[in-house]
């Protein structure tokens, strides 16, 4: 029987011959560059936000009107995916810049997410965190850690001083420092995938652990992030280790696994009008591949003509701006393209996790490295998805 995701209480197995520097520092590598058993493997309510700038640059032709229109969906394991109970809406373009970011705790289990403007400007910060379930054996609920981390990520993004450049790793570091200083958090650990995007289309992502993100462009996978793992099902993780547990581990001659924001893989990307960004915890990546996500994304983007096929290939539809506004899609709950996409991905991942006849990415990895386990089907877990539709207001006027 396979254990739950391993927490930071076990020393790295001497059998692991993966180069940790390769796993940690190489942003865009094939899975084969991290040898077995560490294969660099990626081990519901909804929300809606819009971040938009209409400023035009007077110094260059680079667009400064990029908006990140963002929706989120989530579903804790053991709970029915219920959009009516776990739903709220936030549209930054309609709210005062002094309004605090969302700091609630959704019913997403040990998974968490955050979305915030950066200071009073037009940049956006968003991402996901996944509390490491292995801490349960020590009587610690990592949900406290992951939700506190996201709460502080939102808080630090919103309070970022005007004119100060905020990097994704910096934001993660500030939030982690605040969590460590929080006396209510006695222990636990979490992965994190954090993004900061500005109005010129520059997106920086800090990814630590086996959450991750994918960038889709014109009906293709443009980028698919690599996870960071010390060993199979043992992701990099930020953690707080209680003194008693630390002392106990020393008695047995092991050093707990404990990673820091400096260990995160940081990548820079340029996004443009019509791009789609999907940030998700491993409840998605363990059950759906990037190509399977593309099939879901394509079904909705082409179905609503946000992407359109032509003799010249796939192009961005003229209605993208309207579709990604709140109320752009006439439906009882899913009122925008990004919210509908987040809900669709969450629903598909939930169904796949509970399907005992369909082997997902996690099952295939187990079969490859641990054939004696006879593991089949999906991997039931908490699921959290954040979707950003990239819109250039100069292209749509919306």
mmCIF file of N, CA, C and O in Angstrom, residues 126-195:
data_model
loop_
_atom_site.group_PDB
_atom_site.id
_atom_site.type_symbol
_atom_site.label_atom_id
_atom_site.label_comp_id
_atom_site.label_asym_id
_atom_site.label_seq_id
_atom_site.Cartn_x
_atom_site.Cartn_y
_atom_site.Cartn_z
ATOM 1 N N UNK A 126 -1.171 35.681 -7.875
ATOM 2 C CA UNK A 126 -2.113 34.589 -7.663
ATOM 3 C C UNK A 126 -1.357 33.266 -7.622
ATOM 4 O O UNK A 126 -0.191 33.186 -8.032
ATOM 5 N N UNK A 127 -2.011 32.238 -7.113
ATOM 6 C CA UNK A 127 -1.358 30.948 -7.048
ATOM 7 C C UNK A 127 -2.075 29.969 -6.144
ATOM 8 O O UNK A 127 -3.182 30.239 -5.647
ATOM 9 N N UNK A 128 -1.433 28.813 -5.926
ATOM 10 C CA UNK A 128 -2.019 27.746 -5.130
ATOM 11 C C UNK A 128 -0.989 27.209 -4.140
ATOM 12 O O UNK A 128 0.219 27.391 -4.311
ATOM 13 N N UNK A 129 -1.473 26.550 -3.099
ATOM 14 C CA UNK A 129 -0.617 25.875 -2.119
ATOM 15 C C UNK A 129 -1.297 24.583 -1.704
ATOM 16 O O UNK A 129 -2.532 24.513 -1.653
ATOM 17 N N UNK A 130 -0.489 23.573 -1.398
ATOM 18 C CA UNK A 130 -1.028 22.255 -1.061
ATOM 19 C C UNK A 130 -0.396 21.771 0.233
ATOM 20 O O UNK A 130 0.793 21.443 0.281
ATOM 21 N N UNK A 131 -1.175 21.749 1.307
ATOM 22 C CA UNK A 131 -0.689 21.257 2.584
ATOM 23 C C UNK A 131 -0.322 19.781 2.501
ATOM 24 O O UNK A 131 -1.078 18.973 1.946
ATOM 25 N N UNK A 132 0.837 19.419 3.023
ATOM 26 C CA UNK A 132 1.341 18.045 2.922
ATOM 27 C C UNK A 132 0.612 17.159 3.936
ATOM 28 O O UNK A 132 0.719 17.345 5.148
ATOM 29 N N UNK A 133 -0.122 16.166 3.414
ATOM 30 C CA UNK A 133 -0.990 15.349 4.250
ATOM 31 C C UNK A 133 -0.270 14.435 5.217
ATOM 32 O O UNK A 133 -0.863 13.979 6.201
ATOM 33 N N UNK A 134 1.009 14.146 4.980
ATOM 34 C CA UNK A 134 1.745 13.249 5.856
ATOM 35 C C UNK A 134 1.868 13.744 7.279
ATOM 36 O O UNK A 134 2.171 12.957 8.193
ATOM 37 N N UNK A 135 1.625 15.037 7.501
ATOM 38 C CA UNK A 135 1.704 15.590 8.860
ATOM 39 C C UNK A 135 0.558 15.093 9.740
ATOM 40 O O UNK A 135 0.606 15.229 10.973
ATOM 41 N N UNK A 136 -0.475 14.528 9.131
ATOM 42 C CA UNK A 136 -1.609 14.030 9.912
ATOM 43 C C UNK A 136 -1.165 13.005 10.945
ATOM 44 O O UNK A 136 -1.718 12.939 12.052
ATOM 45 N N UNK A 137 -0.160 12.196 10.596
ATOM 46 C CA UNK A 137 0.311 11.155 11.503
ATOM 47 C C UNK A 137 0.921 11.737 12.781
ATOM 48 O O UNK A 137 1.022 11.050 13.794
ATOM 49 N N UNK A 138 1.322 13.010 12.712
ATOM 50 C CA UNK A 138 1.884 13.676 13.887
ATOM 51 C C UNK A 138 0.858 14.549 14.588
ATOM 52 O O UNK A 138 1.206 15.351 15.466
ATOM 53 N N UNK A 139 -0.397 14.407 14.185
ATOM 54 C CA UNK A 139 -1.459 15.179 14.813
ATOM 55 C C UNK A 139 -1.507 16.626 14.375
ATOM 56 O O UNK A 139 -2.064 17.471 15.077
ATOM 57 N N UNK A 140 -0.943 16.934 13.211
ATOM 58 C CA UNK A 140 -0.902 18.309 12.709
ATOM 59 C C UNK A 140 -1.645 18.386 11.377
ATOM 60 O O UNK A 140 -1.393 17.585 10.468
ATOM 61 N N UNK A 141 -2.557 19.323 11.264
ATOM 62 C CA UNK A 141 -3.317 19.534 10.037
ATOM 63 C C UNK A 141 -2.607 20.591 9.194
ATOM 64 O O UNK A 141 -2.584 21.769 9.550
ATOM 65 N N UNK A 142 -2.033 20.160 8.074
ATOM 66 C CA UNK A 142 -1.298 21.097 7.223
ATOM 67 C C UNK A 142 -2.197 22.100 6.526
ATOM 68 O O UNK A 142 -1.696 23.036 5.886
ATOM 69 N N UNK A 143 -3.504 21.930 6.633
ATOM 70 C CA UNK A 143 -4.411 22.935 6.085
ATOM 71 C C UNK A 143 -4.181 24.284 6.759
ATOM 72 O O UNK A 143 -4.281 25.336 6.117
ATOM 73 N N UNK A 144 -3.865 24.259 8.054
ATOM 74 C CA UNK A 144 -3.583 25.512 8.757
ATOM 75 C C UNK A 144 -2.400 26.225 8.116
ATOM 76 O O UNK A 144 -2.389 27.449 7.970
ATOM 77 N N UNK A 145 -1.391 25.455 7.729
ATOM 78 C CA UNK A 145 -0.185 26.029 7.134
ATOM 79 C C UNK A 145 -0.477 26.576 5.740
ATOM 80 O O UNK A 145 -0.141 27.724 5.431
ATOM 81 N N UNK A 146 -1.095 25.765 4.890
ATOM 82 C CA UNK A 146 -1.302 26.186 3.501
ATOM 83 C C UNK A 146 -2.241 27.377 3.395
ATOM 84 O O UNK A 146 -2.005 28.295 2.600
ATOM 85 N N UNK A 147 -3.292 27.385 4.199
ATOM 86 C CA UNK A 147 -4.228 28.514 4.144
ATOM 87 C C UNK A 147 -3.600 29.777 4.740
ATOM 88 O O UNK A 147 -3.847 30.889 4.236
ATOM 89 N N UNK A 148 -2.795 29.625 5.789
ATOM 90 C CA UNK A 148 -2.090 30.786 6.340
ATOM 91 C C UNK A 148 -1.083 31.323 5.328
ATOM 92 O O UNK A 148 -0.897 32.536 5.198
ATOM 93 N N UNK A 149 -0.428 30.419 4.602
ATOM 94 C CA UNK A 149 0.526 30.852 3.585
ATOM 95 C C UNK A 149 -0.167 31.678 2.513
ATOM 96 O O UNK A 149 0.306 32.771 2.136
ATOM 97 N N UNK A 150 -1.312 31.204 2.024
ATOM 98 C CA UNK A 150 -2.023 31.943 0.982
ATOM 99 C C UNK A 150 -2.592 33.251 1.510
ATOM 100 O O UNK A 150 -2.606 34.264 0.802
ATOM 101 N N UNK A 151 -3.039 33.241 2.749
ATOM 102 C CA UNK A 151 -3.531 34.487 3.353
ATOM 103 C C UNK A 151 -2.428 35.536 3.394
ATOM 104 O O UNK A 151 -2.647 36.720 3.087
ATOM 105 N N UNK A 152 -1.226 35.119 3.745
ATOM 106 C CA UNK A 152 -0.107 36.057 3.814
ATOM 107 C C UNK A 152 0.443 36.408 2.438
ATOM 108 O O UNK A 152 0.973 37.515 2.245
ATOM 109 N N UNK A 153 0.318 35.513 1.481
ATOM 110 C CA UNK A 153 0.689 35.856 0.109
ATOM 111 C C UNK A 153 -0.198 36.991 -0.400
ATOM 112 O O UNK A 153 0.291 37.968 -0.992
ATOM 113 N N UNK A 154 -1.495 36.874 -0.164
ATOM 114 C CA UNK A 154 -2.419 37.926 -0.583
ATOM 115 C C UNK A 154 -2.145 39.232 0.152
ATOM 116 O O UNK A 154 -2.138 40.316 -0.443
ATOM 117 N N UNK A 155 -1.924 39.136 1.444
ATOM 118 C CA UNK A 155 -1.683 40.324 2.261
ATOM 119 C C UNK A 155 -0.427 41.060 1.822
ATOM 120 O O UNK A 155 -0.432 42.289 1.646
ATOM 121 N N UNK A 156 0.671 40.325 1.604
ATOM 122 C CA UNK A 156 1.918 40.973 1.213
ATOM 123 C C UNK A 156 1.854 41.540 -0.191
ATOM 124 O O UNK A 156 2.469 42.575 -0.477
ATOM 125 N N UNK A 157 1.120 40.879 -1.077
ATOM 126 C CA UNK A 157 0.957 41.424 -2.430
ATOM 127 C C UNK A 157 0.177 42.735 -2.374
ATOM 128 O O UNK A 157 0.568 43.737 -2.981
ATOM 129 N N UNK A 158 -0.910 42.741 -1.632
ATOM 130 C CA UNK A 158 -1.752 43.930 -1.555
ATOM 131 C C UNK A 158 -1.022 45.095 -0.898
ATOM 132 O O UNK A 158 -1.215 46.260 -1.267
ATOM 133 N N UNK A 159 -0.153 44.799 0.081
ATOM 134 C CA UNK A 159 0.545 45.855 0.820
ATOM 135 C C UNK A 159 1.890 46.217 0.208
ATOM 136 O O UNK A 159 2.645 46.996 0.806
ATOM 137 N N UNK A 160 2.192 45.686 -0.964
ATOM 138 C CA UNK A 160 3.461 45.994 -1.618
ATOM 139 C C UNK A 160 3.545 47.493 -1.921
ATOM 140 O O UNK A 160 2.608 48.073 -2.488
ATOM 141 N N UNK A 161 4.646 48.147 -1.550
ATOM 142 C CA UNK A 161 4.775 49.595 -1.771
ATOM 143 C C UNK A 161 4.707 49.969 -3.248
ATOM 144 O O UNK A 161 5.175 49.218 -4.116
ATOM 145 N N UNK A 162 4.133 51.108 -3.532
ATOM 146 C CA UNK A 162 4.021 51.612 -4.894
ATOM 147 C C UNK A 162 5.412 51.785 -5.506
ATOM 148 O O UNK A 162 6.311 52.353 -4.900
ATOM 149 N N UNK A 163 5.576 51.267 -6.700
ATOM 150 C CA UNK A 163 6.840 51.440 -7.417
ATOM 151 C C UNK A 163 7.892 50.395 -7.113
ATOM 152 O O UNK A 163 8.919 50.335 -7.781
ATOM 153 N N UNK A 164 7.658 49.561 -6.108
ATOM 154 C CA UNK A 164 8.625 48.517 -5.765
ATOM 155 C C UNK A 164 8.343 47.267 -6.581
ATOM 156 O O UNK A 164 7.214 46.774 -6.617
ATOM 157 N N UNK A 165 9.369 46.758 -7.246
ATOM 158 C CA UNK A 165 9.196 45.545 -8.030
ATOM 159 C C UNK A 165 9.078 44.353 -7.087
ATOM 160 O O UNK A 165 9.926 44.137 -6.230
ATOM 161 N N UNK A 166 8.019 43.592 -7.247
ATOM 162 C CA UNK A 166 7.771 42.433 -6.394
ATOM 163 C C UNK A 166 7.960 41.169 -7.215
ATOM 164 O O UNK A 166 7.214 40.915 -8.162
ATOM 165 N N UNK A 167 8.965 40.372 -6.869
ATOM 166 C CA UNK A 167 9.191 39.111 -7.546
ATOM 167 C C UNK A 167 8.397 37.997 -6.893
ATOM 168 O O UNK A 167 8.013 38.075 -5.725
ATOM 169 N N UNK A 168 8.159 36.927 -7.647
ATOM 170 C CA UNK A 168 7.370 35.810 -7.131
ATOM 171 C C UNK A 168 8.068 35.129 -5.953
ATOM 172 O O UNK A 168 7.434 34.782 -4.958
ATOM 173 N N UNK A 169 9.382 34.943 -6.046
ATOM 174 C CA UNK A 169 10.112 34.320 -4.940
ATOM 175 C C UNK A 169 10.130 35.231 -3.718
ATOM 176 O O UNK A 169 10.009 34.764 -2.578
ATOM 177 N N UNK A 170 10.275 36.532 -3.945
ATOM 178 C CA UNK A 170 10.232 37.483 -2.828
ATOM 179 C C UNK A 170 8.896 37.403 -2.102
ATOM 180 O O UNK A 170 8.834 37.385 -0.870
ATOM 181 N N UNK A 171 7.828 37.373 -2.886
ATOM 182 C CA UNK A 171 6.488 37.298 -2.297
ATOM 183 C C UNK A 171 6.337 36.027 -1.472
ATOM 184 O O UNK A 171 5.805 36.057 -0.353
ATOM 185 N N UNK A 172 6.818 34.903 -2.003
ATOM 186 C CA UNK A 172 6.749 33.642 -1.275
ATOM 187 C C UNK A 172 7.571 33.711 0.008
ATOM 188 O O UNK A 172 7.150 33.212 1.063
ATOM 189 N N UNK A 173 8.731 34.350 -0.061
ATOM 190 C CA UNK A 173 9.603 34.466 1.106
ATOM 191 C C UNK A 173 8.955 35.308 2.203
ATOM 192 O O UNK A 173 8.988 34.945 3.388
ATOM 193 N N UNK A 174 8.352 36.441 1.818
ATOM 194 C CA UNK A 174 7.687 37.298 2.809
ATOM 195 C C UNK A 174 6.554 36.535 3.498
ATOM 196 O O UNK A 174 6.388 36.611 4.727
ATOM 197 N N UNK A 175 5.765 35.822 2.712
ATOM 198 C CA UNK A 175 4.628 35.099 3.268
ATOM 199 C C UNK A 175 5.085 33.971 4.196
ATOM 200 O O UNK A 175 4.502 33.758 5.273
ATOM 201 N N UNK A 176 6.125 33.257 3.793
ATOM 202 C CA UNK A 176 6.638 32.162 4.620
ATOM 203 C C UNK A 176 7.159 32.698 5.956
ATOM 204 O O UNK A 176 6.925 32.106 7.012
ATOM 205 N N UNK A 177 7.856 33.838 5.913
ATOM 206 C CA UNK A 177 8.349 34.450 7.149
ATOM 207 C C UNK A 177 7.200 34.786 8.089
ATOM 208 O O UNK A 177 7.285 34.568 9.307
ATOM 209 N N UNK A 178 6.102 35.277 7.534
ATOM 210 C CA UNK A 178 4.939 35.604 8.356
ATOM 211 C C UNK A 178 4.303 34.358 8.961
ATOM 212 O O UNK A 178 3.837 34.384 10.105
ATOM 213 N N UNK A 179 4.276 33.263 8.203
ATOM 214 C CA UNK A 179 3.703 32.018 8.715
ATOM 215 C C UNK A 179 4.560 31.485 9.868
ATOM 216 O O UNK A 179 4.035 31.047 10.898
ATOM 217 N N UNK A 180 5.872 31.512 9.695
ATOM 218 C CA UNK A 180 6.775 31.036 10.747
ATOM 219 C C UNK A 180 6.585 31.856 12.026
ATOM 220 O O UNK A 180 6.679 31.319 13.136
ATOM 221 N N UNK A 181 6.317 33.145 11.875
ATOM 222 C CA UNK A 181 6.142 34.024 13.041
ATOM 223 C C UNK A 181 4.765 33.893 13.680
ATOM 224 O O UNK A 181 4.541 34.420 14.777
ATOM 225 N N UNK A 182 3.848 33.195 13.019
ATOM 226 C CA UNK A 182 2.483 33.047 13.522
ATOM 227 C C UNK A 182 2.446 31.971 14.609
ATOM 228 O O UNK A 182 2.652 30.783 14.341
ATOM 229 N N UNK A 183 2.200 32.359 15.839
ATOM 230 C CA UNK A 183 2.211 31.429 16.973
ATOM 231 C C UNK A 183 1.081 30.407 16.905
ATOM 232 O O UNK A 183 1.117 29.375 17.592
ATOM 233 N N UNK A 184 0.073 30.679 16.084
ATOM 234 C CA UNK A 184 -1.040 29.740 15.956
ATOM 235 C C UNK A 184 -0.695 28.561 15.047
ATOM 236 O O UNK A 184 -1.420 27.565 15.038
ATOM 237 N N UNK A 185 0.375 28.692 14.262
ATOM 238 C CA UNK A 185 0.794 27.610 13.368
ATOM 239 C C UNK A 185 1.911 26.845 14.072
ATOM 240 O O UNK A 185 3.059 27.285 14.108
ATOM 241 N N UNK A 186 1.592 25.700 14.638
ATOM 242 C CA UNK A 186 2.580 24.966 15.430
ATOM 243 C C UNK A 186 3.452 24.046 14.584
ATOM 244 O O UNK A 186 4.499 23.590 15.024
ATOM 245 N N UNK A 187 3.022 23.768 13.372
ATOM 246 C CA UNK A 187 3.782 22.878 12.499
ATOM 247 C C UNK A 187 3.025 22.640 11.211
ATOM 248 O O UNK A 187 1.932 23.173 10.992
ATOM 249 N N UNK A 188 3.607 21.824 10.356
ATOM 250 C CA UNK A 188 2.979 21.519 9.085
ATOM 251 C C UNK A 188 3.855 21.915 7.921
ATOM 252 O O UNK A 188 4.963 22.453 8.095
ATOM 253 N N UNK A 189 3.374 21.647 6.725
ATOM 254 C CA UNK A 189 4.148 21.972 5.539
ATOM 255 C C UNK A 189 3.263 22.108 4.322
ATOM 256 O O UNK A 189 2.104 21.679 4.327
ATOM 257 N N UNK A 190 3.806 22.720 3.279
ATOM 258 C CA UNK A 190 3.018 22.972 2.083
ATOM 259 C C UNK A 190 3.914 23.180 0.874
ATOM 260 O O UNK A 190 5.018 23.717 0.987
ATOM 261 N N UNK A 191 3.427 22.765 -0.272
ATOM 262 C CA UNK A 191 4.027 23.165 -1.539
ATOM 263 C C UNK A 191 3.423 24.515 -1.922
ATOM 264 O O UNK A 191 2.468 24.977 -1.299
ATOM 265 N N UNK A 192 3.944 25.147 -2.960
ATOM 266 C CA UNK A 192 3.384 26.429 -3.396
ATOM 267 C C UNK A 192 3.773 26.703 -4.846
ATOM 268 O O UNK A 192 4.883 26.364 -5.281
ATOM 269 N N UNK A 193 2.855 27.295 -5.582
ATOM 270 C CA UNK A 193 3.131 27.773 -6.937
ATOM 271 C C UNK A 193 2.554 29.177 -7.028
ATOM 272 O O UNK A 193 1.335 29.361 -6.983
ATOM 273 N N UNK A 194 3.432 30.172 -7.128
ATOM 274 C CA UNK A 194 3.069 31.584 -6.965
ATOM 275 C C UNK A 194 3.452 32.368 -8.218
ATOM 276 O O UNK A 194 4.563 32.213 -8.747
ATOM 277 N N UNK A 195 2.554 33.215 -8.680
ATOM 278 C CA UNK A 195 2.803 34.022 -9.877
ATOM 279 C C UNK A 195 2.585 35.499 -9.600
ATOM 280 O O UNK A 195 1.713 35.876 -8.814
#
